[in-house]
Backbone as a ProteinNet text record, in pm:
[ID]
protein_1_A
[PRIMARY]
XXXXXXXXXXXXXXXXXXXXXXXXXXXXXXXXXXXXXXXXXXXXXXXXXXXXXXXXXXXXXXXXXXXXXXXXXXXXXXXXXXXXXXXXXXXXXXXXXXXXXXXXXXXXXXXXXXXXXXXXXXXXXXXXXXXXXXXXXXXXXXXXXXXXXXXXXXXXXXXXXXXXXXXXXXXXXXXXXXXXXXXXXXXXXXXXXXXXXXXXXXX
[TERTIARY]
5407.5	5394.1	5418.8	5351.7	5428.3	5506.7	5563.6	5785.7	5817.1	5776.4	5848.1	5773.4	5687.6	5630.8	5726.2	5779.4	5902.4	6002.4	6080.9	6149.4	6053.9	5971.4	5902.4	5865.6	5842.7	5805.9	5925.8	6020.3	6187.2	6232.2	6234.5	6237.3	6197.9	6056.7	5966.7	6056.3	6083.3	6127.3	6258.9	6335.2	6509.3	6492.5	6385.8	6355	6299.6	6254.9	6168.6	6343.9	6293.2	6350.1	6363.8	6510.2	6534.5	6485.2	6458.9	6404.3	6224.9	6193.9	6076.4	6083.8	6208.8	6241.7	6321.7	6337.9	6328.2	6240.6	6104.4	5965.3	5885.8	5947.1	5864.4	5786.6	5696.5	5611.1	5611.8	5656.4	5630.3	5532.4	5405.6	5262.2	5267.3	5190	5074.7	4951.1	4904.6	4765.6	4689.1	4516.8	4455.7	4330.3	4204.7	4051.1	3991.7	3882.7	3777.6	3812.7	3791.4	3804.5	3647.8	3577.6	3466.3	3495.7	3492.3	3534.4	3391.2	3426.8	3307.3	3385.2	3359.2	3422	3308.7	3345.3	3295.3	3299.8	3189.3	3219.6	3078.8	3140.9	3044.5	3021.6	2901.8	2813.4	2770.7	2845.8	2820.6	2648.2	2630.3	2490.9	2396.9	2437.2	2294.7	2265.9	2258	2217.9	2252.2	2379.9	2455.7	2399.7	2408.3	2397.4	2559.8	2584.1	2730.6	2668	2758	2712.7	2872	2924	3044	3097.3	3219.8	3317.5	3366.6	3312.1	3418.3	3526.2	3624.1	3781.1	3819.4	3982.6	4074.8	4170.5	4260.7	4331.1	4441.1	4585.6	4690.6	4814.9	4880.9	4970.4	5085.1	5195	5264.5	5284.2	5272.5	5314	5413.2	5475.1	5555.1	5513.5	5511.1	5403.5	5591.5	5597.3	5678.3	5647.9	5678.4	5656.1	5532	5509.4	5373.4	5329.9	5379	5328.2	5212	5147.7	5065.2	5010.9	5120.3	5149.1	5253.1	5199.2	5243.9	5272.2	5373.6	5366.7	5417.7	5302.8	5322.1	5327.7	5393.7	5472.2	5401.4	5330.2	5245.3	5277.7	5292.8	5224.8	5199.5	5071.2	4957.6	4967.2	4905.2	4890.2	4680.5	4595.6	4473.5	4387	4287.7	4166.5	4077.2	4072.3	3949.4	3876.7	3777	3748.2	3577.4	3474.1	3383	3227.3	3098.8	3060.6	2935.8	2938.1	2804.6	2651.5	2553.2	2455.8	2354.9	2292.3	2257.2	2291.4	2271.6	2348.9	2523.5	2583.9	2717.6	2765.3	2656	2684	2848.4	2905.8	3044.8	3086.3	3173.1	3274.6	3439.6	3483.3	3601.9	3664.5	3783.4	3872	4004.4	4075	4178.4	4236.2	4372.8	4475.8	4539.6	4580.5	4735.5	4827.8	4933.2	5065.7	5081.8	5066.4	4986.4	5086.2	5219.5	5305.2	5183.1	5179.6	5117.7	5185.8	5156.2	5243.9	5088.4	5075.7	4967.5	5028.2	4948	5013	4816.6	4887.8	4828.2	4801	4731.1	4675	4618.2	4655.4	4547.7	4655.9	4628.9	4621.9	4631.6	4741.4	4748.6	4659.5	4574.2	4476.3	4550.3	4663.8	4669.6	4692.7	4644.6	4665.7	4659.7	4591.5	4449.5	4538.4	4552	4547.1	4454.8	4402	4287.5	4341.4	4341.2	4399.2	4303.7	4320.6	4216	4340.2	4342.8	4466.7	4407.4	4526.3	4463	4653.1	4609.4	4737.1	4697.6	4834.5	4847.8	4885.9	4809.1	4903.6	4910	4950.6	4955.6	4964.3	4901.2	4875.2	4926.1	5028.8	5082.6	5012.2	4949.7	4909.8	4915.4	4875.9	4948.7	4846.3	4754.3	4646.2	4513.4	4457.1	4335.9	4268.2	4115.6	4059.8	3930.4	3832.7	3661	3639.1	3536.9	3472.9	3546.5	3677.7	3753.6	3868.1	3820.6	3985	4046.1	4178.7	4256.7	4304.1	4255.7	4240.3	4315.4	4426.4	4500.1	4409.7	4323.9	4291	4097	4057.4	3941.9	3931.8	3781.9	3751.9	3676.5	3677.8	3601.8	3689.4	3829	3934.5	3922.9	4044.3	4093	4242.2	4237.2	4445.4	4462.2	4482.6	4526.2	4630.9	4745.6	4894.7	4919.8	4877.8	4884.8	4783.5	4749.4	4605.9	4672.1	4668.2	4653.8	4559.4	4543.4	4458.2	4426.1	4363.4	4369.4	4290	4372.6	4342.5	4223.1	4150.9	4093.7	4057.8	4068.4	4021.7	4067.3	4018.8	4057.8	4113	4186.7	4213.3	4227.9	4224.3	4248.7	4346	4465.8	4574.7	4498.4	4526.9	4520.9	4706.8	4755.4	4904.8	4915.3	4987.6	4992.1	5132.6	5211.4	5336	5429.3	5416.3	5542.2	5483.1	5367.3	5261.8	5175	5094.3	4954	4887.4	4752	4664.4	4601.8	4546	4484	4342	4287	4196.2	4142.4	4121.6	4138.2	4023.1	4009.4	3874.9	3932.7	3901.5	3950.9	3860	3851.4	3828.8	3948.8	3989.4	4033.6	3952.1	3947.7	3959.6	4075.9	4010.9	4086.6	4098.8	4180.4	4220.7	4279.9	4278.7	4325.1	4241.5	4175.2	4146.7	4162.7	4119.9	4173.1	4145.3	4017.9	3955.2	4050.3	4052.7	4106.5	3974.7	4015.5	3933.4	3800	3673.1	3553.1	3483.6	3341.1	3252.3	3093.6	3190.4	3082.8	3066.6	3203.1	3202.5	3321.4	3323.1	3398.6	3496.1	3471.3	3562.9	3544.9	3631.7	3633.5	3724.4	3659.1	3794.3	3740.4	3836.8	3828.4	3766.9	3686.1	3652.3	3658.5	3707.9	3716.8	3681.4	3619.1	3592.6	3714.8	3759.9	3883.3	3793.9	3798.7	3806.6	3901.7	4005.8	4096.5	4147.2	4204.4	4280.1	4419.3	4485.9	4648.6	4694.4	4862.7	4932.6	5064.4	5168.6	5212.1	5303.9	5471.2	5550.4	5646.7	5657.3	5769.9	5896.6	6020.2	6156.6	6207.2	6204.7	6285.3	6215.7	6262.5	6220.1	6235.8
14581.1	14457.3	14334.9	14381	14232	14182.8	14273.9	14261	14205.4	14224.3	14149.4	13991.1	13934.2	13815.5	13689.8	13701.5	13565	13569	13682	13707.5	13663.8	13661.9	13646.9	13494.2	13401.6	13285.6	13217.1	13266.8	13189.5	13225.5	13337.2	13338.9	13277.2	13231.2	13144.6	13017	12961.3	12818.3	12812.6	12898.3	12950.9	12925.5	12985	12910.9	12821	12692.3	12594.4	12485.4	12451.8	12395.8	12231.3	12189.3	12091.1	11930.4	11925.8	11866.8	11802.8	11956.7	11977.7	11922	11957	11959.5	11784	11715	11593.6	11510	11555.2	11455.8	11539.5	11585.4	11646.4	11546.8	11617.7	11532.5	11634.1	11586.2	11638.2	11629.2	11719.3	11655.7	11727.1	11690.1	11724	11704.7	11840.6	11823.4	11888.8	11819	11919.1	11915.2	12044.8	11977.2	12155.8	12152.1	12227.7	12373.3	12489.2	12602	12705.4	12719.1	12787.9	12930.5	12985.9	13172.3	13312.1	13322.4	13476.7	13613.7	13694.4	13850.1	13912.4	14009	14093.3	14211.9	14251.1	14342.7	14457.1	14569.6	14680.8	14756.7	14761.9	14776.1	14921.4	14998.1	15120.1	15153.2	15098.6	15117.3	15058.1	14941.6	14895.2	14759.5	14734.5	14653.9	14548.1	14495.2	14364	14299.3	14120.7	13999.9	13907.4	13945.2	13801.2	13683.2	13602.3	13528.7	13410.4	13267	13226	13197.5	13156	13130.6	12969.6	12835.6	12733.7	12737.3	12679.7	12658.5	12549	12555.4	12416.2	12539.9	12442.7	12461.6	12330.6	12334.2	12239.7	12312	12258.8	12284.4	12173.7	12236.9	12127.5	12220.2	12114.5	12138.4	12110.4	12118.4	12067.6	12106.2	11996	11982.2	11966.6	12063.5	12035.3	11989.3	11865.9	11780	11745.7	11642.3	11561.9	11568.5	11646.4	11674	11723.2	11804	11895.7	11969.1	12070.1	12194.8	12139.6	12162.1	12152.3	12287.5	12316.9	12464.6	12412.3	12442.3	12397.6	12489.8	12523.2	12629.5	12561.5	12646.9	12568.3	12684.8	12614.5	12702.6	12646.7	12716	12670.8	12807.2	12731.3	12837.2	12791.4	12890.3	12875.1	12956.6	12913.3	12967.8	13036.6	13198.9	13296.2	13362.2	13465.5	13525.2	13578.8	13617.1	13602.5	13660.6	13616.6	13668.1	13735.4	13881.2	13998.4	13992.5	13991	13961.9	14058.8	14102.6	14262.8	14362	14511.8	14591.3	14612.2	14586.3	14603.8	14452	14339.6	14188.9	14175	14101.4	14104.7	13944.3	13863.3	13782.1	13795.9	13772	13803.5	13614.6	13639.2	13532.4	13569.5	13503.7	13539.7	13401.7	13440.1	13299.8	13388.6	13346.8	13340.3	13245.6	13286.8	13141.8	13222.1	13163.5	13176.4	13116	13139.5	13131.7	13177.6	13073.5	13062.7	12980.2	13082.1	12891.5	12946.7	12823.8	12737.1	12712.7	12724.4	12655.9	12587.9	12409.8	12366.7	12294.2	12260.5	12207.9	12117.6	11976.6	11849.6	11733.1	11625.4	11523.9	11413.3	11320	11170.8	11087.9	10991.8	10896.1	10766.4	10738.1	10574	10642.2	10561.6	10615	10725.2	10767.7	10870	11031.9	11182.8	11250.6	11369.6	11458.3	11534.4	11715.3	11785.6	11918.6	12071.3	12146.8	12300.5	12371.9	12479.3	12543.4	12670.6	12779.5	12909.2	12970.3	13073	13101.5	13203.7	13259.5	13376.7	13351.6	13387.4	13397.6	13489.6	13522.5	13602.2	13569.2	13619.5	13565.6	13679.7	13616.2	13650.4	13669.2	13776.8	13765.7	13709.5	13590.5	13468.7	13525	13600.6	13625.6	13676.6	13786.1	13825.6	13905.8	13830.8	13865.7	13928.5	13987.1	14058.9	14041	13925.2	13883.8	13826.4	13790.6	13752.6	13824.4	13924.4	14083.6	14069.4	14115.7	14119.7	14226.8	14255.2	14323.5	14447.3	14465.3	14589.6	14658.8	14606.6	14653.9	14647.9	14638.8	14638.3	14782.9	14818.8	14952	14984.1	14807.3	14845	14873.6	14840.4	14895.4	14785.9	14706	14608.5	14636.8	14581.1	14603.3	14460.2	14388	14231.1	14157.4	14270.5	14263.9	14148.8	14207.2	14090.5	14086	13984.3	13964.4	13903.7	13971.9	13880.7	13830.4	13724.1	13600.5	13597.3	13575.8	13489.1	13373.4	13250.4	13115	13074.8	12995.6	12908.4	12771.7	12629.1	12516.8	12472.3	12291.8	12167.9	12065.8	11979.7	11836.5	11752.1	11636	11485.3	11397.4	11315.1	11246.3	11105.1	11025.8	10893.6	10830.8	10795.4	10753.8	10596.1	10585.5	10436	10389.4	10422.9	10351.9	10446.4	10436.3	10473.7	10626.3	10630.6	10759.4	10741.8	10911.7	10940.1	11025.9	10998.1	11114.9	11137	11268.1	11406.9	11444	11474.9	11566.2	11703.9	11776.4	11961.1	12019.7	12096.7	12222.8	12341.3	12447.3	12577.4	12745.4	12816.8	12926.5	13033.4	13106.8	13184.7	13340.4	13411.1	13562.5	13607.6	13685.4	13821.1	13924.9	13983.6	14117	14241.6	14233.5	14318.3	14436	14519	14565.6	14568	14455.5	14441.4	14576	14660.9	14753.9	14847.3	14928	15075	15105.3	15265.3	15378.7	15281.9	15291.5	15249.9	15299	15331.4	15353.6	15256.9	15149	15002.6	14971.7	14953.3	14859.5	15000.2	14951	15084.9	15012.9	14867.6	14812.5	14619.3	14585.7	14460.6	14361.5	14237.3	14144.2	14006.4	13973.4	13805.9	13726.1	13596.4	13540.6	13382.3	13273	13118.5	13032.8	12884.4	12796.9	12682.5	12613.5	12524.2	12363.2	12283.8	12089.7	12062.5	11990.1	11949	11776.4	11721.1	11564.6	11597.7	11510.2	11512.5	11370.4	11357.2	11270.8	11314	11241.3	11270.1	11182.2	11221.6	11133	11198.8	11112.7	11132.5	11152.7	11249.2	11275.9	11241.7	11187.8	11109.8	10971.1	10893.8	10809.8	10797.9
14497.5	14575.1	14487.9	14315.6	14292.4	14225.2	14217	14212	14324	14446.9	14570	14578.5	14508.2	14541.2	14502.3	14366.3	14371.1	14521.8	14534.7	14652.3	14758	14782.5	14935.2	14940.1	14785.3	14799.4	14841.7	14768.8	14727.7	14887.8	14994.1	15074.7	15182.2	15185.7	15249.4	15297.4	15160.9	15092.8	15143.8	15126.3	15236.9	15338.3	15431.5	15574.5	15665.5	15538.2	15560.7	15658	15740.2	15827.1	15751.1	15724.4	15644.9	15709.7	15790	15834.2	15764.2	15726.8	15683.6	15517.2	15457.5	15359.5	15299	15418.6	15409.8	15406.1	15433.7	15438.4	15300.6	15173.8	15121.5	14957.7	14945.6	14813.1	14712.6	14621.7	14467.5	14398	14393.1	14302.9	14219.8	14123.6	13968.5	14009	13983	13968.3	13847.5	13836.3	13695.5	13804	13689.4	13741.8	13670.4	13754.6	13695.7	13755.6	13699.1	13706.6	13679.2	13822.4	13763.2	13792.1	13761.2	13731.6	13767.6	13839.8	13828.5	13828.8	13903.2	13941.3	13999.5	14105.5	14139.4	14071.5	13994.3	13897	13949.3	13980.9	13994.9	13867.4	13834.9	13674.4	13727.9	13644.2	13654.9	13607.2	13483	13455.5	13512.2	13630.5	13718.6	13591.8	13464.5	13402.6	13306.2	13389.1	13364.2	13443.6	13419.9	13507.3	13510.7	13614.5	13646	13603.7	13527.5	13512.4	13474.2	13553.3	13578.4	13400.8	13425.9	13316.5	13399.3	13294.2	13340.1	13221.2	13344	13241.4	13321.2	13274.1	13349.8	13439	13517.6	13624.4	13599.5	13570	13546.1	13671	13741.4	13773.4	13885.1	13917.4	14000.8	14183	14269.5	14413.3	14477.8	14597.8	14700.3	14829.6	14884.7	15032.3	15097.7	15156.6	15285.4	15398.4	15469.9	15598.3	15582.5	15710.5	15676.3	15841.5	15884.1	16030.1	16047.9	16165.4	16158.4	16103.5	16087.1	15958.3	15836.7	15745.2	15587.1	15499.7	15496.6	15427.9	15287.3	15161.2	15066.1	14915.4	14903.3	14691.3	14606.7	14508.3	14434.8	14311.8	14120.5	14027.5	13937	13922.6	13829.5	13717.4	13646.1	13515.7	13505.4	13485.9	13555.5	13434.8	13406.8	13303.1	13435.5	13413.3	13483.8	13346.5	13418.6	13373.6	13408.2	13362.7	13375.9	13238.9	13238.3	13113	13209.7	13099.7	13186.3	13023.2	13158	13007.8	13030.2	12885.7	12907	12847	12865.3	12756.7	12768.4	12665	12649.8	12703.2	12671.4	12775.7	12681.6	12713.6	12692.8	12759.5	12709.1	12765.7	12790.8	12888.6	12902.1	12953.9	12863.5	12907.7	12946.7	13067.1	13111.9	13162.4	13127.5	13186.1	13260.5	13373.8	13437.8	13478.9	13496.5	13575.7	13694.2	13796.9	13942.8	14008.9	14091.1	14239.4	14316.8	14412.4	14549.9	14648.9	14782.7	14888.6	14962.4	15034.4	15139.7	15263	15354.9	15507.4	15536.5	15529.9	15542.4	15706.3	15777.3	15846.2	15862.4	15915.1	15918.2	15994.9	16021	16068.5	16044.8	15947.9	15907.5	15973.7	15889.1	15987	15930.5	15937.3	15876.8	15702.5	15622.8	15500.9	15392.6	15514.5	15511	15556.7	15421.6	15541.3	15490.9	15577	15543.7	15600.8	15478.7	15576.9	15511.6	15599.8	15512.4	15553.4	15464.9	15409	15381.3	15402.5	15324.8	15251.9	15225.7	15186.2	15087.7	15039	14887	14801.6	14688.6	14507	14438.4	14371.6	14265.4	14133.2	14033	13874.4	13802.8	13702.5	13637.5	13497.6	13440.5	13311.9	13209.6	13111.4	13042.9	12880.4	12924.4	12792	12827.6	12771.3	12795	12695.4	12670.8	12558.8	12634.9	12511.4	12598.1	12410.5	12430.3	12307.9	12187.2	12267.1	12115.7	12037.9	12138.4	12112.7	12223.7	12191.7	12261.2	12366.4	12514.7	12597.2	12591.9	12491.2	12477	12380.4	12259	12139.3	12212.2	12314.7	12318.4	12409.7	12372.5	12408	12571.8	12624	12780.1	12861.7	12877	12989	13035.6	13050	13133.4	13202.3	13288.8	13360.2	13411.4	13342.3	13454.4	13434.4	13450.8	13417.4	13553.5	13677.1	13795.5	13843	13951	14043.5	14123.6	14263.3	14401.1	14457.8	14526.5	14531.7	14676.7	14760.6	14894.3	14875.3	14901.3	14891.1	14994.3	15015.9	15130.1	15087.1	15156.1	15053	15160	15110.8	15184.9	15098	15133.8	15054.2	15117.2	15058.6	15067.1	14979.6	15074.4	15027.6	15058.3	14994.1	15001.8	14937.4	15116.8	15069.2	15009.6	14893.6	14851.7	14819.6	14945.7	14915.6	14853.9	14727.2	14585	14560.3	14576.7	14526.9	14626.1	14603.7	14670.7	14594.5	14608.6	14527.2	14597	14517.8	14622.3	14529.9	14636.5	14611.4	14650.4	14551.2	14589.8	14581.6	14697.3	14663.2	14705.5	14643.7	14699.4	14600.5	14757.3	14649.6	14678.7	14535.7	14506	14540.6	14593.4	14610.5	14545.7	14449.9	14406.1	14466.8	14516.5	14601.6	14510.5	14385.3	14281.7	14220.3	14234.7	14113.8	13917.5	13867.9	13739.9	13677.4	13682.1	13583.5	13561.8	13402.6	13386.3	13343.4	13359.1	13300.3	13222.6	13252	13150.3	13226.5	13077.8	13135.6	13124.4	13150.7	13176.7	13330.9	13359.2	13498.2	13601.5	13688.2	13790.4	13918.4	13869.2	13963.6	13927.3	13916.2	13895.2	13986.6	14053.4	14099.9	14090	14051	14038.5	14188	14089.4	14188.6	14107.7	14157.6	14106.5	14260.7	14163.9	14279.5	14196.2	14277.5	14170.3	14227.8	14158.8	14164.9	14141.9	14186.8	14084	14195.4	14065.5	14159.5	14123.3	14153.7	14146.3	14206.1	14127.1	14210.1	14257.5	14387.3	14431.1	14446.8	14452.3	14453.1	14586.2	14651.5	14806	14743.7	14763.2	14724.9	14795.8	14926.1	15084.5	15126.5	15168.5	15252.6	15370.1
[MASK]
+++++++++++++++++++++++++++++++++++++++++++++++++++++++++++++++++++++++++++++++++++++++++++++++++++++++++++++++++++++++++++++++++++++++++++++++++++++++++++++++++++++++++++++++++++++++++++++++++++++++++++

């Protein structure tokens, strides 16, 4: 499945109706990255406990209508720390293709939309205490991670530019874990903050 995800975004983006593709915005955004996982503890005696990081990446909001179907990639700090026997920290980056189909309503300057959508994360680095996830002995796999998006934002339009504001959680739908005999199933879980600005490519 995620060999076919560039093809299915780049596809998406092929059938965005040019129209759509004439009212579109170019943003940057950064902000806060808080990180957990659903991690089933084989021994019963770990505590989850979150990972903050950052979140940097760029967007394109197609149309400013109703529906907004919007391509987004970020490169994103996860991970999560277990406390207890075998307590452990894990850090993980990925570079993350996602599109959004957003939803909302221009008020005047004002526009406000909740969005869901899919990504997938591309493996960028992953450590468990400071080693490097190939050379460590708990079993990790987080070559990819698929995501299901949910969140809301806020544009404030000013003419030349607009800035935004982002909330969203990330679901992991992946199984990261190999073979261990710590944990028996692992998936990502992030809450994102982030602001951004935005520049119109049409008038």
């Amino acid at each position: 499945m995620s060999r076919c995800a560039p093809f299915l975004l780049a596809g998406a983006l092929v059938l965005v109706p040019p129209a759509l593709q004439a009212q579109s915005t170019l943003g940057f955004r950064g902000g806060v990255s808080i990180a957990s996982a659903d991690v089933d503890d084989l021994s019963g005696s770990l505590e989850e406990e979150n990972r903050t990081g950052w979140s940097v990446g760029t967007f394109l909001a197609l149309g400013n209508g109703l529906f907004v179907l919007q391509p987004e990639l970020s490169f994103t700090e996860k991970g999560f720390e277990l406390i207890g026997a075998n307590a452990v920290e894990v850090k993980l980056r990925y570079l993350e293709p996602s599109l959004l189909l957003k939803a909302g309503v221009p008020l005047g300057p004002v526009r406000a939309d909740v969005f869901g959508g899919v990504g997938i994360g591309f493996e960028a680095s992953c450590s468990i205490d400071g080693v490097d996830c190939d050379s460590s002995a708990f079993g990790l796999e987080t070559t990819t991670d698929w995501s299901a998006l949910f969140g809301a934002d806020v544009g404030l339009m000013l003419g030349s530019f607009s800035l935004w504001g982002d909330v969203r959680y990330a679901m992991g739908l992946t199984d990261i874990e190999e073979a261990s005999d710590v944990w028996d199933g692992i998936e990502n879980r992030s809450f994102l903050v982030q602001v951004g600005v935005g520049v119109p490519l049409s008038r």
